XYZ file of N, CA, C and O in Angstrom:
756
model
N -15.361 -2.947 26.153
C -14.502 -2.926 24.979
C -14.556 -4.090 24.504
O -14.982 -5.099 25.169
N -14.688 -4.137 22.698
C -14.521 -5.630 22.083
C -13.686 -6.615 22.783
O -12.833 -6.497 23.219
N -14.453 -7.798 22.632
C -13.407 -9.171 23.090
C -12.533 -8.809 24.282
O -11.326 -9.355 24.772
N -13.095 -8.620 25.206
C -12.358 -8.364 26.685
C -11.913 -9.456 27.298
O -11.059 -9.793 28.064
N -12.576 -10.696 26.927
C -12.449 -11.952 27.805
C -10.921 -12.507 26.795
O -10.314 -12.849 27.540
N -10.868 -12.372 25.419
C -10.025 -12.552 24.613
C -8.889 -11.888 25.038
O -7.698 -12.496 24.876
N -8.948 -10.522 25.071
C -7.876 -9.621 25.520
C -7.167 -10.040 26.500
O -5.973 -10.361 26.852
N -8.101 -10.283 28.011
C -7.482 -10.612 29.044
C -6.580 -12.054 28.991
O -5.500 -11.994 29.624
N -7.339 -13.185 28.415
C -6.446 -14.335 28.069
C -5.028 -13.957 27.405
O -4.232 -14.509 27.577
N -5.590 -13.485 26.206
C -3.929 -13.018 25.404
C -3.094 -12.323 26.277
O -2.055 -12.898 26.334
N -3.489 -11.426 27.051
C -2.774 -10.693 28.108
C -1.728 -11.554 28.952
O -0.602 -11.477 29.204
N -2.583 -12.635 29.399
C -2.257 -13.550 30.361
C -1.327 -14.549 30.055
O -0.201 -14.833 30.362
N -1.296 -14.887 28.665
C -0.673 -15.665 27.827
C 0.504 -15.048 27.694
O 1.663 -15.393 27.567
N 0.567 -13.802 27.093
C 1.628 -13.042 26.796
C 2.668 -12.782 28.247
O 3.848 -12.847 28.140
N 2.261 -12.822 29.370
C 2.665 -12.767 30.593
C 3.588 -13.618 30.854
O 4.631 -13.693 31.017
N 2.576 -14.601 30.863
C 3.187 -15.946 30.764
C 4.922 -16.618 29.923
O 5.825 -16.766 30.723
N 4.418 -16.020 28.916
C 5.633 -16.118 27.797
C 6.624 -15.469 28.464
O 7.853 -15.748 28.238
N 6.711 -14.193 28.900
C 7.584 -13.072 29.419
C 8.278 -14.010 30.305
O 9.220 -13.395 30.350
N 7.604 -14.398 31.241
C 7.987 -14.712 32.407
C 8.843 -15.975 32.253
O 9.946 -16.319 32.984
N 9.231 -16.941 30.977
C 9.783 -18.204 30.588
C 10.983 -17.814 29.845
O 11.988 -18.459 29.480
N 10.598 -16.557 28.891
C 11.584 -16.276 27.528
C 12.215 -14.813 27.843
O 11.282 -13.870 28.132
N 13.365 -14.126 27.334
C 14.153 -12.892 27.412
C 13.236 -12.438 26.493
O 13.279 -10.995 26.572
N 12.718 -12.960 25.163
C 12.259 -12.184 24.052
C 11.115 -12.873 23.486
O 10.984 -14.171 23.475
N 10.207 -12.186 23.213
C 8.764 -12.741 22.398
C 8.494 -11.981 21.416
O 8.431 -10.741 21.454
N 8.235 -13.032 20.439
C 7.620 -12.329 19.106
C 6.178 -12.536 19.059
O 5.867 -14.125 18.957
N 5.112 -11.827 18.951
C 3.742 -12.318 18.758
C 3.512 -11.818 17.437
O 3.867 -10.611 17.031
N 2.631 -12.489 16.708
C 2.063 -12.187 15.172
C 0.313 -12.198 15.210
O -0.113 -12.816 16.267
N 0.049 -10.681 14.983
C -1.694 -10.770 14.990
C -2.038 -10.683 13.561
O -1.750 -9.587 12.796
N -2.517 -11.347 12.895
C -2.778 -11.858 11.572
C -4.407 -11.675 11.393
O -5.228 -11.928 12.620
N -4.455 -11.765 10.413
C -5.912 -11.855 10.073
C -6.675 -10.979 8.806
O -5.953 -10.100 8.245
N -8.115 -10.912 8.962
C -8.735 -10.186 7.862
C -8.491 -8.638 7.705
O -8.530 -8.131 9.104
N -8.491 -8.121 6.945
C -8.503 -6.451 7.186
C -10.017 -6.221 7.514
O -11.042 -6.571 7.185
N -10.008 -5.150 8.624
C -11.130 -4.591 9.240
C -11.482 -5.297 10.123
O -12.691 -5.410 10.900
N -10.483 -6.416 10.766
C -10.935 -7.337 12.072
C -10.925 -6.547 13.383
O -11.329 -7.264 14.107
N -9.939 -5.915 13.320
C -9.724 -4.938 14.851
C -8.050 -5.422 14.947
O -8.225 -5.083 16.148
N -7.348 -5.963 13.894
C -5.694 -6.015 14.533
C -5.303 -4.883 15.214
O -4.399 -5.160 16.050
N -5.391 -3.649 14.362
C -4.955 -2.507 14.746
C -5.428 -1.994 16.225
O -4.364 -1.965 16.848
N -6.506 -2.422 16.466
C -7.009 -1.622 17.752
C -6.742 -2.773 18.804
O -6.131 -2.553 19.886
N -6.350 -4.101 18.554
C -6.123 -4.852 19.445
C -4.378 -4.923 20.064
O -4.310 -4.724 21.175
N -3.792 -4.547 18.791
C -2.217 -4.198 19.019
C -2.239 -2.748 19.747
O -1.315 -3.053 20.944
N -2.961 -1.926 19.847
C -2.920 -0.699 20.455
C -3.230 -1.162 21.823
O -2.666 -0.410 22.911
N -3.991 -1.694 22.249
C -4.619 -2.167 23.397
C -3.525 -3.121 24.137
O -3.200 -2.347 25.417
N -2.749 -3.817 23.599
C -1.821 -4.434 24.219
C -0.429 -3.839 24.352
O 0.511 -3.633 25.585
N -0.297 -2.560 23.598
C 0.321 -1.727 23.894
C 0.540 -0.649 24.941
O 1.240 -0.378 25.752
N -0.493 -0.759 25.506
C -0.944 -0.151 26.621
C -0.636 -0.826 28.026
O -0.491 -0.271 28.898
N -0.718 -2.158 27.776
C -0.612 -3.045 28.802
C 0.763 -3.790 28.937
O 1.104 -3.980 30.151
N 1.554 -3.569 27.956
C 2.947 -3.978 27.977
C 3.940 -2.836 27.153
O 3.581 -2.206 26.066
N 5.131 -2.586 27.832
C 5.910 -2.302 27.148
C 6.482 -2.886 25.651
O 7.347 -3.926 26.145
N 6.517 -2.440 24.591
C 6.799 -3.560 23.255
C 7.133 -2.726 22.204
O 6.609 -1.730 22.330
N 7.707 -3.329 21.387
C 7.920 -2.894 19.910
C 6.742 -3.121 19.084
O 6.123 -4.489 19.404
N 6.158 -2.525 18.457
C 4.841 -3.011 17.301
C 5.431 -2.498 16.070
O 5.903 -1.251 15.676
N 5.530 -3.536 15.188
C 5.920 -3.815 13.805
C 4.460 -3.745 13.040
O 4.018 -4.910 12.779
N 4.419 -2.835 11.738
C 3.094 -2.948 10.913
C 3.606 -3.844 9.687
O 4.349 -3.208 8.947
N 2.747 -4.643 9.492
C 3.089 -5.521 7.875
C 2.669 -4.240 6.579
O 3.229 -4.479 5.706
N 1.912 -3.460 7.100
C 1.672 -2.215 6.304
C 2.629 -1.309 5.921
O 2.551 -1.110 4.741
N 3.766 -1.382 6.373
C 4.801 -0.827 6.339
C 5.872 -1.650 5.295
O 6.860 -0.976 5.000
N 5.581 -2.701 5.026
C 6.037 -3.385 4.257
C 5.367 -3.980 2.694
O 6.152 -5.110 2.247
N 4.861 -3.000 2.602
C 4.082 -3.327 1.008
C 5.346 -3.336 0.113
O 6.057 -2.733 -0.053
N 4.955 -3.830 -1.056
C 5.618 -3.872 -2.231
C 6.019 -2.558 -2.770
O 4.950 -1.783 -2.681
N 7.130 -2.200 -3.131
C 7.682 -1.035 -3.728
C 7.472 -0.762 -5.577
O 6.925 -2.364 -5.788
N 6.838 -0.259 -5.967
C 6.717 0.081 -7.718
C 7.261 -1.141 -8.408
O 6.529 -2.408 -9.390
N 8.768 -1.462 -8.108
C 9.579 -1.931 -9.206
C 9.241 -3.602 -8.923
O 9.274 -4.716 -9.249
N 8.743 -3.856 -7.593
C 8.226 -5.496 -7.072
C 6.995 -5.941 -7.357
O 6.821 -6.774 -7.317
N 6.329 -4.838 -7.663
C 4.750 -4.958 -8.279
C 4.664 -5.596 -10.135
O 4.030 -4.952 -10.521
N 5.223 -6.895 -9.796
C 4.668 -7.656 -10.821
C 3.631 -8.774 -11.052
O 3.233 -9.268 -9.865
N 3.235 -9.134 -12.288
C 2.437 -10.074 -11.899
C 2.618 -11.397 -11.535
O 1.752 -11.993 -11.015
N 3.715 -11.609 -11.516
C 4.578 -13.025 -11.254
C 4.540 -12.661 -9.546
O 4.152 -13.511 -8.582
N 4.854 -11.767 -8.713
C 4.552 -11.303 -7.425
C 3.416 -11.632 -7.029
O 3.165 -12.136 -6.003
N 2.433 -10.461 -7.684
C 1.063 -10.715 -7.359
C 0.207 -12.222 -7.374
O -0.452 -12.287 -6.699
N 0.575 -13.046 -7.896
C 0.187 -14.106 -8.188
C 0.657 -14.979 -6.980
O -0.242 -16.316 -6.781
N 1.643 -14.947 -6.385
C 2.578 -15.608 -5.557
C 1.624 -15.125 -3.951
O 1.193 -14.363 -3.855
N 1.195 -16.458 -3.546
C 0.364 -16.466 -2.391
C 0.890 -15.778 -1.091
O 2.237 -16.004 -0.795
N 0.797 -14.554 -0.780
C 1.622 -13.627 0.372
C 2.220 -12.768 -0.415
O 3.220 -12.223 0.529
N 2.207 -12.784 -1.663
C 3.335 -12.116 -2.386
C 3.022 -10.600 -2.208
O 4.107 -9.784 -2.861
N 1.975 -9.867 -2.188
C 1.898 -8.627 -2.152
C 2.886 -7.987 -0.837
O 2.577 -6.873 -0.679
N 3.615 -8.540 -0.059
C 4.154 -7.632 0.960
C 5.642 -8.175 0.617
O 5.970 -8.925 0.397
N 6.478 -7.428 1.188
C 8.049 -7.306 1.120
C 8.263 -8.366 2.333
O 9.281 -7.502 2.816
N 8.030 -9.672 2.138
C 8.255 -10.324 3.590
C 9.506 -10.685 3.323
O 10.325 -11.035 4.752
N 10.229 -10.688 2.264
C 11.894 -11.088 2.225
C 12.787 -9.555 3.228
O 13.343 -9.760 4.466
N 12.098 -8.129 2.814
C 12.582 -6.929 3.324
C 12.464 -7.138 4.806
O 13.465 -6.866 5.899
N 11.057 -7.655 4.997
C 10.738 -7.575 6.544
C 11.459 -8.311 7.179
O 12.099 -8.709 8.320
N 12.022 -9.911 6.956
C 12.931 -10.770 7.275
C 14.396 -10.199 8.049
O 14.564 -10.352 8.934
N 14.888 -9.611 6.769
C 16.003 -8.871 6.819
C 16.205 -7.813 7.618
O 17.230 -7.840 8.298
N 15.086 -6.955 7.986
C 15.251 -5.794 8.276
C 14.833 -5.785 9.972
O 15.041 -5.097 10.561
N 13.770 -6.653 10.166
C 13.076 -6.590 11.240
C 13.298 -8.025 12.209
O 13.772 -8.114 13.428
N 12.891 -8.909 11.390
C 13.385 -10.579 12.127
C 14.552 -10.716 12.333
O 14.682 -10.997 13.500
N 15.580 -10.782 11.707
C 16.728 -11.457 11.786
C 17.539 -10.432 13.066
O 17.822 -11.073 13.833
N 17.169 -8.767 12.981
C 17.855 -8.475 14.208
C 17.240 -8.408 15.672
O 17.483 -8.366 16.410
N 15.798 -8.965 15.618
C 15.189 -9.084 16.737
C 15.558 -10.564 17.343
O 16.284 -10.652 18.498
N 16.113 -11.393 16.202
C 16.501 -12.655 16.980
C 17.719 -12.358 17.227
O 18.382 -13.472 17.982
N 18.555 -11.801 16.346
C 19.769 -11.833 17.113
C 20.277 -10.767 18.142
O 21.437 -10.372 18.599
N 18.903 -9.887 18.846
C 19.091 -9.149 19.874
C 20.195 -7.991 19.558
O 20.611 -7.487 20.288
N 19.927 -7.222 18.165
C 20.585 -6.161 17.969
C 19.599 -4.978 17.144
O 18.314 -5.118 17.013
N 20.073 -4.033 17.851
C 19.660 -2.424 17.264
C 19.249 -2.689 16.018
O 20.331 -3.146 15.383
N 18.475 -1.832 15.141
C 18.265 -2.035 13.775
C 17.227 -0.584 13.459
O 17.131 0.381 14.357
N 17.265 -0.504 12.011
C 16.379 0.571 11.401
C 15.655 -0.371 10.234
O 16.393 -1.083 9.525
N 14.816 0.412 9.958
C 14.013 -0.335 8.727
C 13.337 1.326 7.949
O 13.012 2.065 8.703
N 12.867 1.241 6.770
C 12.180 2.235 6.221
C 10.706 1.804 6.144
O 10.700 1.140 4.975
N 9.836 2.404 6.426
C 8.465 1.844 6.086
C 7.836 2.528 4.680
O 8.192 3.377 4.006
N 7.077 1.677 4.191
C 6.683 1.880 2.703
C 5.582 3.053 3.008
O 4.317 2.526 3.488
N 5.142 4.157 2.261
C 3.944 4.528 2.117
C 3.539 4.460 0.964
O 3.622 4.983 0.063
N 2.253 4.034 1.112
C 0.918 3.998 0.014
C 0.978 5.193 -0.765
O 0.533 4.738 -1.974
N 0.592 6.008 -0.160
C 0.175 7.447 -0.438
C 1.434 7.610 -1.793
O 1.091 8.105 -2.840
N 2.731 7.705 -1.149
C 3.687 8.341 -2.176
C 4.418 7.240 -3.129
O 5.222 7.458 -3.645
N 4.149 6.085 -2.647
C 4.446 4.891 -3.083
C 6.242 5.073 -3.154
O 7.095 4.583 -4.312
N 6.454 5.377 -1.859
C 8.016 4.932 -1.612
C 8.531 4.592 -0.371
O 7.389 5.002 0.651
N 9.486 4.547 0.040
C 10.090 4.374 1.446
C 10.184 5.566 2.275
O 10.742 6.540 1.376
N 9.870 6.171 3.090
C 10.044 6.998 4.102
C 11.518 7.074 4.771
O 12.108 6.214 4.624
N 11.186 7.735 5.644
C 12.541 8.528 6.571
C 12.810 6.858 7.402
O 11.657 6.155 7.852
N 14.034 6.649 7.836
C 14.213 5.415 8.802
C 13.539 5.217 9.988
O 13.599 6.559 10.602
N 13.130 4.135 10.488
C 12.650 4.124 11.857
C 13.716 3.237 12.683
O 13.994 2.119 12.305
N 13.969 3.942 13.674
C 15.101 2.931 14.513
C 14.467 2.225 15.894
O 13.894 2.852 16.415
N 15.040 0.967 16.062
C 14.401 0.169 17.072
C 15.544 -0.525 17.564
O 16.430 -0.950 17.148
N 15.137 -0.968 18.849
C 15.495 -2.055 19.602
C 14.807 -2.980 20.118
O 13.976 -2.764 20.403
N 15.510 -4.219 19.975
C 14.459 -5.345 20.726
C 14.056 -4.967 22.082
O 14.878 -4.626 22.876
N 12.823 -5.529 22.101
C 12.120 -5.215 23.504
C 11.912 -6.867 24.180
O 11.853 -7.450 23.376
N 11.379 -7.039 25.306
C 11.162 -8.062 25.630
C 10.019 -8.575 24.929
O 9.818 -10.208 24.328
N 9.145 -7.686 24.515
C 7.550 -8.028 23.641
C 7.728 -7.258 22.452
O 8.141 -6.264 22.495
N 7.816 -7.893 21.155
C 7.570 -7.454 20.113
C 6.286 -8.030 19.583
O 6.132 -9.160 18.865
N 5.347 -7.230 18.848
C 4.252 -7.591 18.206
C 4.493 -7.304 16.624
O 4.746 -5.935 16.334
N 4.316 -7.869 15.972
C 3.843 -7.651 14.630
C 2.504 -7.864 14.377
O 1.650 -8.823 14.386
N 2.126 -7.075 13.567
C 0.741 -6.340 13.398
C -0.012 -6.350 11.845
O 0.900 -5.580 11.303
N -0.899 -7.015 11.331
C -1.309 -6.843 10.435
C -1.322 -8.235 9.215
O -0.475 -9.302 9.836
N -1.933 -8.194 8.393
C -2.192 -9.320 7.946
C -0.765 -9.505 6.726
O -0.008 -8.848 6.502
N -0.266 -10.700 6.646
C 0.741 -11.507 6.225
C 1.568 -11.574 7.380
O 3.062 -11.766 7.231
N 1.424 -11.119 8.309
C 2.468 -11.116 9.707
C 3.055 -12.423 9.789
O 4.092 -12.746 10.444
N 2.101 -13.514 9.704
C 2.373 -15.284 9.667
C 2.735 -15.420 8.286
O 2.521 -16.901 8.146
N 3.382 -14.905 7.738
C 3.765 -15.338 6.610
C 4.850 -16.348 6.606
O 5.731 -16.328 7.485
N 4.444 -17.610 5.721
C 5.557 -18.979 5.903
C 7.166 -18.653 6.050
O 7.847 -18.805 6.814
N 7.185 -17.289 4.990
C 8.968 -16.973 5.075
C 8.909 -16.718 6.551
O 10.491 -16.690 6.796
N 8.394 -16.006 7.697
C 8.820 -15.257 8.633
C 8.359 -16.465 10.085
O 8.459 -16.105 10.925
N 7.369 -17.204 9.619
C 6.574 -17.721 10.627
C 7.498 -18.673 11.821
O 7.089 -18.478 12.879
N 8.666 -19.154 11.430
C 9.706 -20.029 12.499
C 10.383 -19.186 13.500
O 10.143 -19.177 14.768
N 9.879 -17.579 13.318
C 10.178 -16.806 14.518
C 9.023 -16.498 15.073
O 9.565 -15.763 16.339
N 8.184 -16.776 15.261
C 7.044 -16.261 15.771
C 6.712 -17.387 16.940
O 6.601 -18.464 16.942
N 6.622 -16.709 18.156
C 6.624 -17.337 19.685
C 4.942 -17.679 19.949
O 4.730 -18.501 20.441
N 4.041 -16.829 19.691
C 2.622 -17.077 19.869
C 1.741 -16.158 18.767
O 2.227 -15.109 18.257
N 0.920 -17.015 18.162
C 0.055 -16.180 17.001
C -1.007 -16.243 17.283
O -2.010 -17.184 17.913
N -1.840 -14.742 16.893
C -3.228 -14.435 17.015
C -3.548 -14.728 15.621
O -3.174 -13.749 14.481
N -5.044 -14.916 15.141
C -5.774 -14.723 13.702
C -6.973 -14.089 14.135
O -7.738 -14.598 15.285
N -7.118 -13.305 13.514
C -8.572 -12.333 13.607
C -9.320 -12.434 12.326
O -9.116 -12.203 11.527
N -10.471 -12.910 12.808
C -11.307 -12.989 11.467
C -12.608 -12.099 11.477
O -12.928 -11.711 12.870
N -13.551 -12.032 10.697
C -14.592 -10.847 10.907
C -15.661 -11.325 9.955
O -15.558 -11.881 8.768
N -17.083 -11.240 10.076
C -18.337 -11.357 9.402
C -17.980 -10.534 8.207
O -17.526 -9.534 8.087
N -18.303 -11.282 7.078
C -18.031 -10.428 5.648
C -19.226 -9.327 5.797
O -18.402 -8.009 4.988
N -20.371 -9.323 6.388
C -21.064 -8.066 6.320
C -20.148 -6.891 6.977
O -20.571 -5.685 6.430
N -19.860 -7.382 8.145
C -19.408 -6.431 9.114
C -18.167 -5.458 8.608
O -17.568 -4.578 8.813
N -17.147 -6.653 8.075
C -16.102 -6.228 7.038
C -16.287 -5.084 6.080
O -15.745 -4.052 6.092
N -17.602 -5.556 5.454
C -17.767 -4.816 4.071
C -18.061 -3.226 4.842
O -17.940 -2.071 4.524
N -18.871 -3.071 5.846
C -19.147 -1.950 6.611
C -18.335 -1.499 7.373
O -18.187 0.026 6.853
N -17.033 -1.985 7.714
C -15.956 -1.033 8.141
C -15.367 -0.632 6.900
O -14.315 0.498 6.982
N -15.177 -1.395 6.110
C -14.108 -0.948 4.755
C -14.574 0.263 3.825
O -14.253 1.423 3.630
N -16.314 0.259 4.077
C -17.272 1.347 3.360
C -16.948 2.968 4.294
O -17.196 3.496 3.846
N -16.268 2.678 5.780
C -15.792 3.741 6.063
C -14.793 4.494 5.928
O -14.355 5.449 6.474
N -14.001 3.694 5.140
C -12.792 4.048 5.082
C -12.732 4.736 3.263
O -13.759 4.971 2.791
N -11.514 5.910 3.126
C -11.664 6.686 2.023
C -12.021 5.765 0.845
O -11.656 4.401 0.705
N -13.008 6.481 0.202
C -13.781 6.031 -1.171
C -12.925 5.544 -2.045
O -13.261 4.086 -2.934
N -11.547 6.043 -2.311
C -10.944 6.043 -3.285
C -10.239 4.184 -3.008
O -9.749 3.646 -4.204
N -10.365 3.764 -1.979
C -9.840 2.355 -1.801
C -10.865 0.922 -1.605
O -10.269 0.349 -2.106
N -12.136 1.662 -1.889
C -13.221 0.428 -1.857
C -12.845 -0.607 -3.131
O -12.677 -1.669 -2.300
N -12.627 -0.068 -4.130
C -12.760 -1.001 -5.440
C -11.430 -1.936 -4.910
O -11.631 -2.979 -5.282
N -10.404 -1.575 -4.790
C -9.101 -1.998 -4.100
C -9.220 -3.071 -3.279
O -8.868 -4.377 -3.458
N -10.061 -2.708 -2.041
C -10.164 -3.437 -1.164
C -10.823 -5.051 -1.807
O -10.297 -5.970 -1.297
N -12.226 -4.814 -2.179
C -13.037 -5.310 -2.681
C -12.740 -6.325 -3.938
O -12.647 -7.556 -4.048
N -11.561 -5.760 -4.668
C -11.259 -6.647 -5.915
C -9.993 -6.936 -5.946
O -9.664 -7.993 -6.893
N -9.297 -6.347 -5.340
C -7.963 -6.790 -5.473
C -7.394 -7.485 -3.840
O -7.130 -8.699 -3.395
N -7.363 -6.771 -2.672
C -6.601 -6.887 -1.555
C -7.416 -8.125 -0.574
O -6.622 -9.208 -0.222
N -8.795 -8.007 -0.766
C -9.404 -8.999 -0.078
C -9.392 -10.499 -0.565
O -8.957 -11.505 -0.063
N -9.485 -10.751 -2.170
C -9.082 -12.069 -2.478
C -7.629 -12.460 -2.556
O -7.658 -13.455 -2.441
N -6.961 -11.586 -2.711
C -5.375 -12.007 -1.993
C -5.100 -12.618 -0.854
O -4.469 -13.419 -0.399
N -6.028 -11.610 0.180
C -5.901 -12.304 1.628
C -6.460 -13.436 1.720
O -6.003 -14.215 2.387
N -7.785 -13.748 1.085
C -8.487 -15.103 0.832
C -7.643 -16.187 0.568
O -7.704 -17.172 1.399
N -6.602 -15.892 -0.380
C -5.907 -16.945 -0.975
C -4.947 -17.432 -0.065
O -4.417 -18.455 0.694
N -4.437 -16.369 0.769
C -3.410 -16.501 1.820
C -3.981 -17.067 3.211
O -3.162 -18.047 3.192
N -4.815 -16.953 3.530
C -5.783 -17.417 4.655
C -5.994 -18.614 4.152
O -5.817 -19.524 5.108
N -6.314 -19.360 2.949
C -6.769 -20.816 2.898
C -5.567 -21.370 2.836
O -5.348 -22.478 3.555
N -4.374 -20.933 2.126
C -3.039 -21.592 2.397
C -2.653 -21.733 4.092
O -2.042 -22.752 4.503
N -2.755 -20.589 4.881
C -1.989 -20.636 5.987
C -2.819 -21.390 6.943
O -2.318 -22.428 7.913
N -3.778 -21.184 6.997
C -4.786 -21.963 7.607
C -4.719 -23.850 7.473
O -4.873 -24.587 8.541
N -4.563 -24.209 6.154
C -4.105 -25.493 5.964
C -2.543 -25.744 6.227
O -2.196 -27.083 6.852
N -1.692 -25.009 6.584
C -0.312 -25.127 7.019
C 0.071 -25.231 8.275
O 0.796 -25.484 8.946
N -0.707 -24.359 8.973
C -0.565 -24.123 10.643
C -1.649 -23.686 11.356
O -2.730 -23.511 10.585
N -1.894 -24.084 12.653
C -2.715 -23.910 13.931
C -2.337 -22.499 14.289
O -1.032 -22.263 14.581
N -3.293 -22.057 14.866
C -3.198 -20.622 15.347
C -3.395 -20.897 17.026
O -3.771 -21.609 17.675
N -2.407 -20.045 17.662
C -2.231 -20.374 19.230
C -3.491 -19.528 19.806
O -4.236 -19.952 20.845
N -4.162 -18.514 19.003
C -5.843 -17.748 19.551
C -6.197 -17.174 18.226
O -5.741 -17.082 17.568
N -7.672 -17.917 18.061
C -8.276 -17.040 17.198
C -9.557 -16.240 17.848
O -10.077 -16.832 18.643
N -9.531 -14.914 17.334
C -10.592 -14.092 17.805
C -11.614 -13.728 16.641
O -11.144 -13.332 15.437
N -12.711 -13.866 16.743
C -13.659 -13.741 15.721
C -14.515 -12.736 16.425
O -15.085 -12.535 17.181
């Protein structure tokens, strides 16, 4: 499997953190099509953990304003993520949140969760500065632009234009700001 050395190193680091702390929050951020979801699935096979996807927190229709899209990292509802996921995790409280369905453009049925020793936040914008203080360990995944393009072209054709003209440029602005503001605990390329 890809990144075997990195995965083993990450698993060892997480196990070490879990031996020292009651609860650990790991963020796996990075470029679209870089393998964040694949890595998270692998980690969830190794650990009993919660996985929270940033894709579940894209903006609802009424939030999609030019001002919000102009904001770096503003195309996710980082405030709702903070209130509905981060704060209950930090307080060690059970909680629920409603994922956003991009196809229907609405929130879906509630998902109920309780904090576990390991909680993984997966997806671009998982290290958004609004929530970054809660993160115990950060992973950034990058990808060669040609390989990224190949992987995106394997996704539904109706999404290609949005990826290349909207989402990737927004991600690039976010990553430029993020890289200037913080260092990552691990980078997987």
